[in-house]
Amino acid sequence: MHRLLPLGVALLALAACEGKSTAMMENSSTGSAGPRKPPLSLGAQVGQLAFFDQNLSGGRNMSCASCHDPQYAYGPPNSVSVQLGSDITQTGVRAVPSLRYRESTPAYSDDAPNPDGVTSNSPGGGFMWDGRATTLATQAGMPLLNPLEMNNASKDAVVKAVRNGTYAGLFKQAFGADVFNNTDAAFEALGTAIQALETEDLSFHPYSSKYDLHVFNKVGGTLTPAEQRGEVVFHSTGVSNCSGCHYTGANFNGNSGLMTDFTYQALGAPRNDRSIPNNPDPIPANNDPKYFDMGLCGPYRTDHMPATPDTANPYCGMFKVPGLRNVATRGAFFHNGVLHSLDQVVNFYNTRDTNPEYWYPANGNSSSDGTGTPQANPSWALQPTHVPGATVSKYNDLPTSQQGSIDEEVPMGTGEGGDKTLASGTRPRQPGSAPVMTPQQIADLVCFLGTLSDGYQPSSAAPTTGRCVK
Ligand code: HEC
Ligand code: HEC
């Protein structure tokens, strides 16, 4: 994993990179073995210049690529939970997703069909962790105007920056000579341009991972024994159930292996705040104990807000199932970036309900109250020690009144949520019961997730060292 790097430092490195032509950056992000690219439309060419243009931020110091770095699968170039904004005294509220393989995401619906063709309809689709952006074009307007992100004062300020910039001519060629006469129309055209880039440019969907070679039986696609075992675990309904949500089959557009069914689930990720000892980067907004980021029920989307904070609402706590391609290049996981390694993520699924003290604060976490001998928690746990019998504040990033929406599907909880069935012989996962996955299965799963990274170069000799070989 990469070091924790404040974005300010990353921006310096990026500034050096932005001097070079975007074509060079693209090639280095996809690898020279990538497919030959069709030429971009005029709109997409504008989008490409805009995507890397720091003048499109209030402080002239940040572009889309500052947070969505092509070298990191269009995800963040560091492992901090939430990124600094253009106003560098401000920090965001959610982890930055990768922008790869987003083009076939359907629009959000409360009653979306599931791509597996079997599971009943449920909330699905849309952009952002809460689906509040309907298209990639409208999405692009949001970071531009968000004070915590690119921090432009108005649409007018953004349009002025484009009009005074080096690609104003190309912009007029693509969207009409009088496009700058109407601020709203020009702002919308900028979104259309960025959407065209994200849709057309193959560096946003290169399908160049080892997994792709494997699925299509191509040379170099032979998985190691560890990766093969991991793939089996990934698809084991009664054990990991990963592919139950991170769906690998064909989606509505025919593309397969995106590792998401576009649905929403409430996994109960731990609150990313100062209750985690030595937390390197708690989310500043969480300093307010009354603030909760509850995904589908707000505060950033507003159509499913609970009538009162205490009225139970099934949408609360639900976030979009993220695609897992390139997940091994990330350094912060879940919508709030609270976890920092894949080992941690898989262990979270495995022990959220058998050992909640690993993840959530407990009264009596230390021996200071004299109630017993603290036991060391594993190194991947968020909470370093616990006292047997301590009261754990489970699901602490949701108000108690909203915890009814927490997902109980395998590998978590009672194993009975949704329409997934429990493998015979497995017990409901309660505090103290055995977790469903073994350490070997977890290690194998993480190896399999590593095959989803783009830019894989099949080497002539099979690797002989490393944890994923045998
Ligand atoms: C300061 C960091 C930052 C900058 C700069 C930024 N983004 Fe993002 N981006 C984010 C975060 C954080 C999210 C998730 C926000 C949410 O869920 O509410 C996101 C989400 C997205 C998504 C949705 C992806 C998905 O999986 O649904 C797209 C598309 C996107 N950004 C494109 C852009 C574009 C285009 C720009 C430039 C105009 C941009 N971003 C600038 C941080 C940033
Ligand atoms: C019940 C549906 C469901 C199941 C089963 C499931 N996931 Fe997830 N997964 C999600 C959702 C929803 C999120 C986002 C949660 C959030 O951010 O609060 C997520 C997030 C993740 C992430 C973080 C990705 C990122 O970009 O931050 C990883 C990695 C992951 N899952 C891997 C797995 C693995 C491996 C398994 C099997 C052990 C699995 N998931 C099982 C729904 C599921």
XYZ file of N, CA and C and ligand atoms in Angstrom, residues 129 234 240-242 245-246 265 267 269 319-322 324 327 330 332-335 342 345-346 349 407 409-412 437 445 449, ligand 2:
142
model
N -22.065 7.581 -4.077
C -22.310 6.488 -3.124
C -23.806 6.384 -2.812
N -15.125 -16.546 -3.502
C -15.873 -15.347 -3.888
C -17.288 -15.701 -4.349
N -18.900 -16.920 1.600
C -18.563 -15.486 1.527
C -19.717 -14.693 0.929
N -20.403 -15.304 -0.033
C -21.527 -14.653 -0.712
C -21.111 -13.363 -1.429
N -19.813 -13.165 -1.659
C -19.346 -11.901 -2.248
C -20.085 -11.606 -3.558
N -23.628 -9.800 -4.151
C -23.771 -8.352 -4.327
C -22.767 -7.828 -5.351
N -21.536 -8.317 -5.276
C -20.507 -7.910 -6.249
C -20.632 -8.862 -7.445
N -26.947 -1.405 0.001
C -27.010 -2.215 1.220
C -26.470 -1.384 2.373
N -24.214 -1.887 5.311
C -23.274 -2.842 5.914
C -22.887 -2.456 7.334
N -20.682 0.039 8.254
C -19.256 0.378 8.384
C -19.046 1.220 9.649
N -25.686 2.241 1.076
C -24.747 2.802 0.104
C -24.626 1.846 -1.067
N -24.208 2.394 -2.198
C -24.126 1.591 -3.421
C -23.052 0.514 -3.298
N -23.361 -0.669 -3.815
C -22.357 -1.733 -3.898
C -21.310 -1.291 -4.923
N -20.068 -1.057 -4.505
C -19.084 -0.579 -5.471
C -18.555 -1.725 -6.331
N -15.641 -3.901 -7.948
C -14.378 -4.210 -7.265
C -13.182 -4.223 -8.207
N -9.707 -2.708 -7.158
C -9.853 -2.402 -5.736
C -8.521 -2.540 -4.997
N -6.471 0.573 -4.228
C -6.994 1.581 -3.298
C -6.309 1.503 -1.933
N -8.089 3.268 0.758
C -9.167 3.584 1.705
C -10.439 2.918 1.180
N -11.145 2.228 2.058
C -12.281 1.412 1.628
C -13.559 1.783 2.370
N -14.671 1.532 1.707
C -16.036 1.866 2.153
C -16.289 3.362 1.955
N -17.584 3.746 2.035
C -17.960 5.120 1.679
C -17.261 6.148 2.553
N -7.353 -4.488 2.215
C -8.336 -5.508 1.833
C -8.467 -6.586 2.902
N -10.966 -5.281 5.205
C -12.336 -5.323 4.669
C -12.914 -6.730 4.817
N -12.170 -7.738 4.369
C -12.732 -9.096 4.394
C -12.907 -9.566 5.833
N -16.221 -8.143 7.135
C -17.382 -8.965 6.769
C -17.472 -10.190 7.670
N -27.785 -4.824 7.000
C -27.853 -6.053 6.215
C -27.405 -7.264 7.035
N -27.218 -10.437 5.528
C -26.917 -11.544 4.623
C -25.580 -12.199 4.948
N -25.409 -13.441 4.490
C -24.105 -14.098 4.536
C -23.110 -13.157 3.851
N -21.920 -12.923 4.401
C -21.289 -13.644 5.516
C -21.539 -13.017 6.888
N -22.502 -12.098 6.970
C -22.669 -11.363 8.223
C -23.904 -11.860 8.979
N -15.669 -17.592 7.578
C -14.495 -17.839 6.727
C -13.256 -18.143 7.554
N -9.082 -15.010 -0.878
C -9.987 -13.997 -1.440
C -9.218 -12.732 -1.820
N -8.876 -10.874 -5.425
C -9.195 -9.461 -5.685
C -8.025 -8.777 -6.397
C -24.966 -7.791 1.017
C -24.220 -7.299 -0.114
C -22.711 -7.474 -0.054
C -21.991 -8.638 0.141
C -22.503 -10.024 0.415
C -20.594 -8.267 0.025
N -20.475 -6.934 -0.233
Fe -18.745 -5.900 -0.445
N -19.780 -4.152 -0.425
C -21.153 -4.028 -0.379
C -21.517 -2.639 -0.161
C -22.924 -2.075 -0.055
C -20.307 -1.932 -0.043
C -20.156 -0.430 0.278
C -20.466 -0.256 1.757
C -20.194 1.124 2.304
O -19.383 1.842 1.737
O -20.786 1.469 3.352
C -19.229 -2.913 -0.240
C -17.875 -2.601 -0.238
C -16.857 -3.512 -0.479
C -15.454 -3.185 -0.621
C -14.863 -1.772 -0.561
C -14.709 -1.210 -1.964
C -14.374 0.244 -2.020
O -14.154 0.732 -3.129
O -14.346 0.922 -0.984
C -14.782 -4.351 -0.852
C -13.288 -4.534 -1.083
C -15.754 -5.423 -0.819
N -17.004 -4.882 -0.601
C -15.463 -6.760 -0.990
C -16.364 -7.769 -0.685
C -16.000 -9.164 -0.518
C -14.597 -9.712 -0.724
C -17.133 -9.827 -0.169
C -17.274 -11.273 0.236
C -16.539 -11.631 1.439
C -18.219 -8.851 -0.139
N -17.712 -7.623 -0.446
C -19.544 -9.166 0.161
C -22.055 -5.072 -0.484
C -21.743 -6.401 -0.273
